[in-house]
Amino acid sequence: MRRKIVGSSWKMHITSFDEGSTLSRGIAKRVGQRKDIDIFFLPSFPLIQCVESCFTDTTIKYGAQNVSVAEKGAYTGEVPINLLKELGCTYIELGHAERRTTYNETNEVVNQKARLCERYDIVPIICIGESTQDLDYKIGHTQLRTQIIWALDGVSDEFKKKVILAYEPVWAIGKEKSADKAYIEKTHAFIRQCVREVYGVATANQIRIIYGGSVSPQTASELANSEDIDGLFVGRFGLQAENFEKIIDNFVKGGK
Ligand code: PGA
């Protein structure tokens, strides 16, 4: 049985400690004691400690939006994984579409970082998704399959089961509405089938696949009872504690 999980990356939307701590405290107050679902937040690096202190005595976990491929050395501007481990990060996001396009994060780099996460026992949230161009060329599924196989190469079978795959169609990020339910369900089923074919039934049954891309409280209601959708990855619409709570509530309760 896979546990539901809802989390949010703040990307670079939060630009002051004041804003970050107000939001974290609001979230802690509203959903900090929930035990029916896993919850996580990924702030910018300098905000991690602030989030950590606001989430003390809650069930909420936190992590980072990126990490260096190198463990240490002369890599100006990079952040080593050991510091993230010492800060108590449970998760690290890898391969978000914005990082793939703007910062040239390749499948190979995503794979190196995924292997590093295994060494430090930090769960990677690996973003995969097809672009409009992939759809135009009718290679949407090929793109997803390629990203999965690259990302998980050399990762142990045990660790693969812990990994979170975040399906984020590139064309649905930063839009008014998420992709539609039928499309998301079909694609999640494809992703699980792909994991089953390549890594076997046990991994496919345990790996969590979450949806991201303009997730709102409405998306959360729509996707609540879908078999292959284990969670949501929230962006802009989770930047208010009240809204985030609604997303959690709607996803847990769904059509019930
Ligand atoms: P968005 O971001 O909800 O603001 O579209 C989603 C994401 O990129 O994870």
PDB file of C-alpha atoms and ligand atoms in Angstrom:
ATOM      1  CA  MET A   1       0.000   0.000   0.000  1.00  0.00           C
ATOM      2  CA  ARG A   2       1.532   3.304  -1.053  1.00  0.00           C
ATOM      3  CA  ARG A   3       1.180   6.229   1.324  1.00  0.00           C
ATOM      4  CA  LYS A   4      -0.192   9.416  -0.177  1.00  0.00           C
ATOM      5  CA  ILE A   5       2.173  12.359  -0.300  1.00  0.00           C
ATOM      6  CA  VAL A   6       1.683  16.041  -1.067  1.00  0.00           C
ATOM      7  CA  GLY A   7       4.507  18.544  -1.167  1.00  0.00           C
ATOM      8  CA  SER A   8       5.499  21.863  -2.533  1.00  0.00           C
ATOM      9  CA  SER A   9       8.601  23.479  -3.958  1.00  0.00           C
ATOM     10  CA  TRP A  10       8.667  27.172  -3.267  1.00  0.00           C
ATOM     11  CA  LYS A  11      10.991  27.616  -6.234  1.00  0.00           C
ATOM     12  CA  MET A  12      12.284  31.204  -5.873  1.00  0.00           C
ATOM     13  CA  HIS A  13       8.897  32.674  -4.973  1.00  0.00           C
ATOM     14  CA  ILE A  14       9.774  33.421  -1.348  1.00  0.00           C
ATOM     15  CA  THR A  15      12.366  36.158  -1.108  1.00  0.00           C
ATOM     16  CA  SER A  16      12.565  37.118   2.576  1.00  0.00           C
ATOM     17  CA  PHE A  17      12.984  35.296   5.884  1.00  0.00           C
ATOM     18  CA  ASP A  18       9.957  37.110   7.160  1.00  0.00           C
ATOM     19  CA  GLU A  19       7.781  35.743   4.352  1.00  0.00           C
ATOM     20  CA  GLY A  20       9.306  32.270   4.702  1.00  0.00           C
ATOM     21  CA  SER A  21       8.724  32.006   8.435  1.00  0.00           C
ATOM     22  CA  THR A  22       5.182  33.426   8.253  1.00  0.00           C
ATOM     23  CA  LEU A  23       4.275  30.879   5.585  1.00  0.00           C
ATOM     24  CA  SER A  24       5.984  27.994   7.424  1.00  0.00           C
ATOM     25  CA  ARG A  25       4.274  28.845  10.699  1.00  0.00           C
ATOM     26  CA  GLY A  26       0.884  29.074   8.966  1.00  0.00           C
ATOM     27  CA  ILE A  27       1.438  25.694   7.359  1.00  0.00           C
ATOM     28  CA  ALA A  28       2.638  24.124  10.623  1.00  0.00           C
ATOM     29  CA  LYS A  29      -0.482  25.383  12.362  1.00  0.00           C
ATOM     30  CA  ARG A  30      -2.859  24.078   9.719  1.00  0.00           C
ATOM     31  CA  VAL A  31      -1.383  20.735   8.677  1.00  0.00           C
ATOM     32  CA  GLY A  32       1.541  20.147  11.036  1.00  0.00           C
ATOM     33  CA  GLN A  33      -0.084  17.356  12.992  1.00  0.00           C
ATOM     34  CA  ARG A  34      -1.469  15.292  10.117  1.00  0.00           C
ATOM     35  CA  LYS A  35      -0.649  11.635  10.181  1.00  0.00           C
ATOM     36  CA  ASP A  36      -2.899  10.489   7.337  1.00  0.00           C
ATOM     37  CA  ILE A  37      -0.576  11.716   4.593  1.00  0.00           C
ATOM     38  CA  ASP A  38       3.102  12.615   4.048  1.00  0.00           C
ATOM     39  CA  ILE A  39       3.782  16.326   3.595  1.00  0.00           C
ATOM     40  CA  PHE A  40       6.965  18.060   2.475  1.00  0.00           C
ATOM     41  CA  PHE A  41       8.319  21.472   1.533  1.00  0.00           C
ATOM     42  CA  LEU A  42      11.311  22.431  -0.551  1.00  0.00           C
ATOM     43  CA  PRO A  43      12.435  26.001   0.148  1.00  0.00           C
ATOM     44  CA  SER A  44      15.471  27.816  -1.276  1.00  0.00           C
ATOM     45  CA  PHE A  45      18.744  26.782   0.395  1.00  0.00           C
ATOM     46  CA  PRO A  46      19.040  29.740   2.808  1.00  0.00           C
ATOM     47  CA  LEU A  47      15.492  29.157   4.061  1.00  0.00           C
ATOM     48  CA  ILE A  48      16.008  25.505   4.995  1.00  0.00           C
ATOM     49  CA  GLN A  49      16.991  26.205   8.592  1.00  0.00           C
ATOM     50  CA  CYS A  50      14.100  28.576   9.060  1.00  0.00           C
ATOM     51  CA  VAL A  51      11.677  25.939   7.751  1.00  0.00           C
ATOM     52  CA  GLU A  52      13.310  23.316   9.950  1.00  0.00           C
ATOM     53  CA  SER A  53      12.747  25.357  13.085  1.00  0.00           C
ATOM     54  CA  CYS A  54       9.126  26.167  12.187  1.00  0.00           C
ATOM     55  CA  PHE A  55       8.407  22.477  11.512  1.00  0.00           C
ATOM     56  CA  THR A  56       9.910  21.159  14.762  1.00  0.00           C
ATOM     57  CA  ASP A  57       7.259  19.088  16.552  1.00  0.00           C
ATOM     58  CA  THR A  58       5.276  18.612  13.346  1.00  0.00           C
ATOM     59  CA  THR A  59       5.023  15.657  10.962  1.00  0.00           C
ATOM     60  CA  ILE A  60       6.132  17.813   8.025  1.00  0.00           C
ATOM     61  CA  LYS A  61       9.383  16.974   6.260  1.00  0.00           C
ATOM     62  CA  TYR A  62      11.544  19.282   4.176  1.00  0.00           C
ATOM     63  CA  GLY A  63      14.300  19.208   1.633  1.00  0.00           C
ATOM     64  CA  ALA A  64      16.156  21.060  -1.106  1.00  0.00           C
ATOM     65  CA  GLN A  65      15.428  21.980  -4.699  1.00  0.00           C
ATOM     66  CA  ASN A  66      18.860  20.982  -5.977  1.00  0.00           C
ATOM     67  CA  VAL A  67      22.275  19.656  -4.954  1.00  0.00           C
ATOM     68  CA  SER A  68      25.762  19.579  -6.432  1.00  0.00           C
ATOM     69  CA  VAL A  69      26.847  16.494  -8.392  1.00  0.00           C
ATOM     70  CA  ALA A  70      30.176  16.717  -6.590  1.00  0.00           C
ATOM     71  CA  GLU A  71      30.569  15.818  -2.936  1.00  0.00           C
ATOM     72  CA  LYS A  72      33.193  18.445  -2.187  1.00  0.00           C
ATOM     73  CA  GLY A  73      35.923  20.560  -3.722  1.00  0.00           C
ATOM     74  CA  ALA A  74      36.450  23.605  -5.898  1.00  0.00           C
ATOM     75  CA  TYR A  75      32.897  24.073  -7.210  1.00  0.00           C
ATOM     76  CA  THR A  76      32.060  27.739  -6.688  1.00  0.00           C
ATOM     77  CA  GLY A  77      28.417  28.393  -5.923  1.00  0.00           C
ATOM     78  CA  GLU A  78      27.453  24.734  -5.482  1.00  0.00           C
ATOM     79  CA  VAL A  79      25.900  23.130  -2.403  1.00  0.00           C
ATOM     80  CA  PRO A  80      27.260  19.794  -1.129  1.00  0.00           C
ATOM     81  CA  ILE A  81      24.879  17.011  -0.200  1.00  0.00           C
ATOM     82  CA  ASN A  82      26.456  16.475   3.200  1.00  0.00           C
ATOM     83  CA  LEU A  83      25.390  19.948   4.331  1.00  0.00           C
ATOM     84  CA  LEU A  84      21.836  19.147   3.258  1.00  0.00           C
ATOM     85  CA  LYS A  85      22.015  15.884   5.194  1.00  0.00           C
ATOM     86  CA  GLU A  86      23.256  17.728   8.286  1.00  0.00           C
ATOM     87  CA  LEU A  87      20.406  20.217   7.910  1.00  0.00           C
ATOM     88  CA  GLY A  88      17.988  17.295   8.169  1.00  0.00           C
ATOM     89  CA  CYS A  89      16.746  17.223   4.582  1.00  0.00           C
ATOM     90  CA  THR A  90      14.596  14.185   3.814  1.00  0.00           C
ATOM     91  CA  TYR A  91      14.169  14.979   0.112  1.00  0.00           C
ATOM     92  CA  ILE A  92      16.063  16.538  -2.793  1.00  0.00           C
ATOM     93  CA  GLU A  93      14.310  17.553  -5.987  1.00  0.00           C
ATOM     94  CA  LEU A  94      16.092  16.589  -9.207  1.00  0.00           C
ATOM     95  CA  GLY A  95      15.582  17.396 -12.857  1.00  0.00           C
ATOM     96  CA  HIS A  96      12.798  19.946 -12.652  1.00  0.00           C
ATOM     97  CA  ALA A  97      11.879  21.254 -16.113  1.00  0.00           C
ATOM     98  CA  GLU A  98      13.182  24.704 -15.166  1.00  0.00           C
ATOM     99  CA  ARG A  99      16.543  23.219 -14.243  1.00  0.00           C
ATOM    100  CA  ARG A 100      16.652  21.019 -17.334  1.00  0.00           C
ATOM    101  CA  THR A 101      15.964  23.956 -19.669  1.00  0.00           C
ATOM    102  CA  THR A 102      17.544  26.957 -17.914  1.00  0.00           C
ATOM    103  CA  TYR A 103      20.498  25.261 -16.200  1.00  0.00           C
ATOM    104  CA  ASN A 104      21.113  22.433 -18.620  1.00  0.00           C
ATOM    105  CA  GLU A 105      20.506  19.682 -16.077  1.00  0.00           C
ATOM    106  CA  THR A 106      20.823  16.634 -18.313  1.00  0.00           C
ATOM    107  CA  ASN A 107      19.570  13.093 -17.740  1.00  0.00           C
ATOM    108  CA  GLU A 108      23.142  12.141 -16.962  1.00  0.00           C
ATOM    109  CA  VAL A 109      23.437  14.804 -14.256  1.00  0.00           C
ATOM    110  CA  VAL A 110      20.080  13.773 -12.791  1.00  0.00           C
ATOM    111  CA  ASN A 111      21.398  10.216 -12.613  1.00  0.00           C
ATOM    112  CA  GLN A 112      24.637  11.243 -10.871  1.00  0.00           C
ATOM    113  CA  LYS A 113      22.617  13.183  -8.312  1.00  0.00           C
ATOM    114  CA  ALA A 114      20.185  10.283  -7.805  1.00  0.00           C
ATOM    115  CA  ARG A 115      23.119   7.955  -7.049  1.00  0.00           C
ATOM    116  CA  LEU A 116      24.514  10.531  -4.636  1.00  0.00           C
ATOM    117  CA  CYS A 117      21.124  10.690  -2.886  1.00  0.00           C
ATOM    118  CA  GLU A 118      21.266   6.932  -2.384  1.00  0.00           C
ATOM    119  CA  ARG A 119      24.723   7.183  -0.800  1.00  0.00           C
ATOM    120  CA  TYR A 120      23.429   9.764   1.685  1.00  0.00           C
ATOM    121  CA  ASP A 121      20.021   8.145   2.097  1.00  0.00           C
ATOM    122  CA  ILE A 122      18.079  11.194   0.983  1.00  0.00           C
ATOM    123  CA  VAL A 123      14.987  10.545  -1.123  1.00  0.00           C
ATOM    124  CA  PRO A 124      15.216  12.055  -4.600  1.00  0.00           C
ATOM    125  CA  ILE A 125      12.077  13.545  -6.070  1.00  0.00           C
ATOM    126  CA  ILE A 126      12.822  13.030  -9.738  1.00  0.00           C
ATOM    127  CA  CYS A 127      10.884  15.240 -12.116  1.00  0.00           C
ATOM    128  CA  ILE A 128      10.021  13.854 -15.523  1.00  0.00           C
ATOM    129  CA  GLY A 129       7.775  15.294 -18.181  1.00  0.00           C
ATOM    130  CA  GLU A 130       7.227  15.729 -21.875  1.00  0.00           C
ATOM    131  CA  SER A 131       7.310  19.088 -23.658  1.00  0.00           C
ATOM    132  CA  THR A 132       4.957  20.400 -26.322  1.00  0.00           C
ATOM    133  CA  GLN A 133       7.677  19.720 -28.866  1.00  0.00           C
ATOM    134  CA  ASP A 134       7.857  16.078 -27.725  1.00  0.00           C
ATOM    135  CA  LEU A 135       4.103  15.826 -28.270  1.00  0.00           C
ATOM    136  CA  ASP A 136       4.392  17.422 -31.710  1.00  0.00           C
ATOM    137  CA  TYR A 137       6.943  14.779 -32.647  1.00  0.00           C
ATOM    138  CA  LYS A 138       4.828  12.070 -30.990  1.00  0.00           C
ATOM    139  CA  ILE A 139       7.634  11.102 -28.633  1.00  0.00           C
ATOM    140  CA  GLY A 140       5.964  12.029 -25.323  1.00  0.00           C
ATOM    141  CA  HIS A 141       6.085   8.504 -23.909  1.00  0.00           C
ATOM    142  CA  THR A 142       9.564   7.871 -25.292  1.00  0.00           C
ATOM    143  CA  GLN A 143      10.775  10.989 -23.519  1.00  0.00           C
ATOM    144  CA  LEU A 144       9.290   9.848 -20.188  1.00  0.00           C
ATOM    145  CA  ARG A 145      10.701   6.356 -20.539  1.00  0.00           C
ATOM    146  CA  THR A 146      14.127   7.724 -21.408  1.00  0.00           C
ATOM    147  CA  GLN A 147      14.128  10.085 -18.424  1.00  0.00           C
ATOM    148  CA  ILE A 148      13.144   7.270 -16.030  1.00  0.00           C
ATOM    149  CA  ILE A 149      15.723   4.796 -17.305  1.00  0.00           C
ATOM    150  CA  TRP A 150      18.494   7.387 -17.216  1.00  0.00           C
ATOM    151  CA  ALA A 151      17.584   8.654 -13.756  1.00  0.00           C
ATOM    152  CA  LEU A 152      17.482   5.229 -12.105  1.00  0.00           C
ATOM    153  CA  ASP A 153      20.495   3.651 -13.766  1.00  0.00           C
ATOM    154  CA  GLY A 154      22.824   2.175 -11.158  1.00  0.00           C
ATOM    155  CA  VAL A 155      20.433   2.861  -8.289  1.00  0.00           C
ATOM    156  CA  SER A 156      19.804  -0.231  -6.127  1.00  0.00           C
ATOM    157  CA  ASP A 157      16.486  -2.069  -6.319  1.00  0.00           C
ATOM    158  CA  GLU A 158      15.773  -1.254  -2.670  1.00  0.00           C
ATOM    159  CA  PHE A 159      16.383   2.444  -3.151  1.00  0.00           C
ATOM    160  CA  LYS A 160      14.310   2.589  -6.359  1.00  0.00           C
ATOM    161  CA  LYS A 161      11.269   1.728  -4.265  1.00  0.00           C
ATOM    162  CA  LYS A 162      11.828   4.830  -2.117  1.00  0.00           C
ATOM    163  CA  VAL A 163      12.291   7.225  -5.040  1.00  0.00           C
ATOM    164  CA  ILE A 164       9.459   9.596  -5.882  1.00  0.00           C
ATOM    165  CA  LEU A 165       8.739  10.218  -9.551  1.00  0.00           C
ATOM    166  CA  ALA A 166       7.118  13.604 -10.112  1.00  0.00           C
ATOM    167  CA  TYR A 167       5.298  13.655 -13.421  1.00  0.00           C
ATOM    168  CA  GLU A 168       5.196  17.249 -14.604  1.00  0.00           C
ATOM    169  CA  PRO A 169       4.171  17.812 -18.207  1.00  0.00           C
ATOM    170  CA  VAL A 170       6.307  20.814 -19.147  1.00  0.00           C
ATOM    171  CA  TRP A 171       3.389  22.479 -20.938  1.00  0.00           C
ATOM    172  CA  ALA A 172       1.240  22.362 -17.777  1.00  0.00           C
ATOM    173  CA  ILE A 173       3.710  24.185 -15.491  1.00  0.00           C
ATOM    174  CA  GLY A 174       2.895  27.797 -14.606  1.00  0.00           C
ATOM    175  CA  LYS A 175      -0.494  27.711 -16.284  1.00  0.00           C
ATOM    176  CA  GLU A 176      -3.971  28.627 -15.106  1.00  0.00           C
ATOM    177  CA  LYS A 177      -5.039  24.995 -14.816  1.00  0.00           C
ATOM    178  CA  SER A 178      -3.361  21.624 -14.532  1.00  0.00           C
ATOM    179  CA  ALA A 179      -3.508  19.035 -17.309  1.00  0.00           C
ATOM    180  CA  ASP A 180      -6.843  17.253 -17.446  1.00  0.00           C
ATOM    181  CA  LYS A 181      -7.643  14.271 -15.295  1.00  0.00           C
ATOM    182  CA  ALA A 182      -7.926  11.663 -18.051  1.00  0.00           C
ATOM    183  CA  TYR A 183      -4.567  12.676 -19.517  1.00  0.00           C
ATOM    184  CA  ILE A 184      -2.823  12.601 -16.128  1.00  0.00           C
ATOM    185  CA  GLU A 185      -4.330   9.224 -15.199  1.00  0.00           C
ATOM    186  CA  LYS A 186      -3.347   7.704 -18.513  1.00  0.00           C
ATOM    187  CA  THR A 187       0.202   8.993 -18.228  1.00  0.00           C
ATOM    188  CA  HIS A 188       0.634   7.852 -14.616  1.00  0.00           C
ATOM    189  CA  ALA A 189      -0.554   4.380 -15.653  1.00  0.00           C
ATOM    190  CA  PHE A 190       2.001   4.458 -18.473  1.00  0.00           C
ATOM    191  CA  ILE A 191       4.792   5.495 -16.089  1.00  0.00           C
ATOM    192  CA  ARG A 192       3.949   2.690 -13.648  1.00  0.00           C
ATOM    193  CA  GLN A 193       3.768   0.204 -16.502  1.00  0.00           C
ATOM    194  CA  CYS A 194       7.142   1.380 -17.699  1.00  0.00           C
ATOM    195  CA  VAL A 195       8.649   0.901 -14.211  1.00  0.00           C
ATOM    196  CA  ARG A 196       7.032  -2.571 -14.082  1.00  0.00           C
ATOM    197  CA  GLU A 197       8.525  -3.586 -17.418  1.00  0.00           C
ATOM    198  CA  VAL A 198      12.014  -2.323 -16.655  1.00  0.00           C
ATOM    199  CA  TYR A 199      12.382  -2.953 -12.897  1.00  0.00           C
ATOM    200  CA  GLY A 200       9.695  -5.489 -12.005  1.00  0.00           C
ATOM    201  CA  VAL A 201       6.408  -5.688 -10.168  1.00  0.00           C
ATOM    202  CA  ALA A 202       7.687  -5.053  -6.630  1.00  0.00           C
ATOM    203  CA  THR A 203       9.300  -1.730  -7.555  1.00  0.00           C
ATOM    204  CA  ALA A 204       6.308  -0.682  -9.652  1.00  0.00           C
ATOM    205  CA  ASN A 205       3.961  -1.416  -6.765  1.00  0.00           C
ATOM    206  CA  GLN A 206       5.970   0.615  -4.279  1.00  0.00           C
ATOM    207  CA  ILE A 207       7.388   3.582  -6.150  1.00  0.00           C
ATOM    208  CA  ARG A 208       5.317   6.709  -5.646  1.00  0.00           C
ATOM    209  CA  ILE A 209       4.299   8.730  -8.677  1.00  0.00           C
ATOM    210  CA  ILE A 210       3.047  12.235  -7.996  1.00  0.00           C
ATOM    211  CA  TYR A 211       1.592  14.845 -10.318  1.00  0.00           C
ATOM    212  CA  GLY A 212       2.793  18.440 -10.623  1.00  0.00           C
ATOM    213  CA  GLY A 213       1.918  21.314 -12.937  1.00  0.00           C
ATOM    214  CA  SER A 214      -0.525  24.072 -11.846  1.00  0.00           C
ATOM    215  CA  VAL A 215      -1.996  21.941  -9.056  1.00  0.00           C
ATOM    216  CA  SER A 216      -4.903  23.720  -7.330  1.00  0.00           C
ATOM    217  CA  PRO A 217      -7.491  22.637  -4.744  1.00  0.00           C
ATOM    218  CA  GLN A 218      -9.685  21.631  -7.697  1.00  0.00           C
ATOM    219  CA  THR A 219      -6.966  19.415  -9.182  1.00  0.00           C
ATOM    220  CA  ALA A 220      -6.597  17.797  -5.763  1.00  0.00           C
ATOM    221  CA  SER A 221     -10.304  16.826  -5.671  1.00  0.00           C
ATOM    222  CA  GLU A 222     -10.202  15.520  -9.222  1.00  0.00           C
ATOM    223  CA  LEU A 223      -7.132  13.335  -8.717  1.00  0.00           C
ATOM    224  CA  ALA A 224      -7.929  12.111  -5.207  1.00  0.00           C
ATOM    225  CA  ASN A 225      -9.127   8.635  -6.015  1.00  0.00           C
ATOM    226  CA  SER A 226      -6.981   7.752  -8.990  1.00  0.00           C
ATOM    227  CA  GLU A 227      -5.173   4.473  -8.647  1.00  0.00           C
ATOM    228  CA  ASP A 228      -1.775   5.447  -9.973  1.00  0.00           C
ATOM    229  CA  ILE A 229      -1.656   8.967  -8.578  1.00  0.00           C
ATOM    230  CA  ASP A 230       0.065   8.774  -5.204  1.00  0.00           C
ATOM    231  CA  GLY A 231       0.428  12.441  -4.553  1.00  0.00           C
ATOM    232  CA  LEU A 232       0.715  16.007  -5.739  1.00  0.00           C
ATOM    233  CA  PHE A 233       3.600  18.380  -6.260  1.00  0.00           C
ATOM    234  CA  VAL A 234       2.311  21.880  -5.687  1.00  0.00           C
ATOM    235  CA  GLY A 235       3.758  25.151  -6.989  1.00  0.00           C
ATOM    236  CA  ARG A 236       2.200  28.628  -6.934  1.00  0.00           C
ATOM    237  CA  PHE A 237      -1.178  27.564  -5.575  1.00  0.00           C
ATOM    238  CA  GLY A 238       0.442  26.252  -2.397  1.00  0.00           C
ATOM    239  CA  LEU A 239       2.071  29.518  -1.389  1.00  0.00           C
ATOM    240  CA  GLN A 240      -0.753  30.320   1.042  1.00  0.00           C
ATOM    241  CA  ALA A 241      -1.206  28.066   4.040  1.00  0.00           C
ATOM    242  CA  GLU A 242      -4.982  28.024   3.684  1.00  0.00           C
ATOM    243  CA  ASN A 243      -4.812  26.980   0.055  1.00  0.00           C
ATOM    244  CA  PHE A 244      -2.248  24.298   0.810  1.00  0.00           C
ATOM    245  CA  GLU A 245      -4.506  22.892   3.514  1.00  0.00           C
ATOM    246  CA  LYS A 246      -7.397  22.811   1.038  1.00  0.00           C
ATOM    247  CA  ILE A 247      -5.248  20.864  -1.398  1.00  0.00           C
ATOM    248  CA  ILE A 248      -4.389  18.345   1.322  1.00  0.00           C
ATOM    249  CA  ASP A 249      -8.006  18.040   2.442  1.00  0.00           C
ATOM    250  CA  ASN A 250      -9.352  17.645  -1.061  1.00  0.00           C
ATOM    251  CA  PHE A 251      -6.749  15.066  -1.977  1.00  0.00           C
ATOM    252  CA  VAL A 252      -7.345  13.007   1.165  1.00  0.00           C
ATOM    253  CA  LYS A 253     -11.120  13.198   1.154  1.00  0.00           C
ATOM    254  CA  GLY A 254     -11.571  13.311  -2.597  1.00  0.00           C
ATOM    255  CA  GLY A 255     -14.986  12.332  -3.782  1.00  0.00           C
ATOM    256  CA  LYS A 256     -15.899  10.827  -0.427  1.00  0.00           C
TER     257      LYS A 256
HETATM  258  P1  PGA B   1       3.179  25.451 -10.690  1.00  0.00           P
HETATM  259  O1  PGA B   1       4.555  24.732 -10.489  1.00  0.00           O
HETATM  260  O2  PGA B   1       2.162  24.725  -9.839  1.00  0.00           O
HETATM  261  O3  PGA B   1       3.408  26.844 -10.224  1.00  0.00           O
HETATM  262  O4  PGA B   1       2.815  25.323 -12.137  1.00  0.00           O
HETATM  263  C1  PGA B   1       4.577  23.342 -10.533  1.00  0.00           C
HETATM  264  C2  PGA B   1       5.949  22.805 -10.647  1.00  0.00           C
HETATM  265  O5  PGA B   1       6.722  23.263 -11.493  1.00  0.00           O
HETATM  266  O6  PGA B   1       6.277  21.898  -9.875  1.00  0.00           O
END
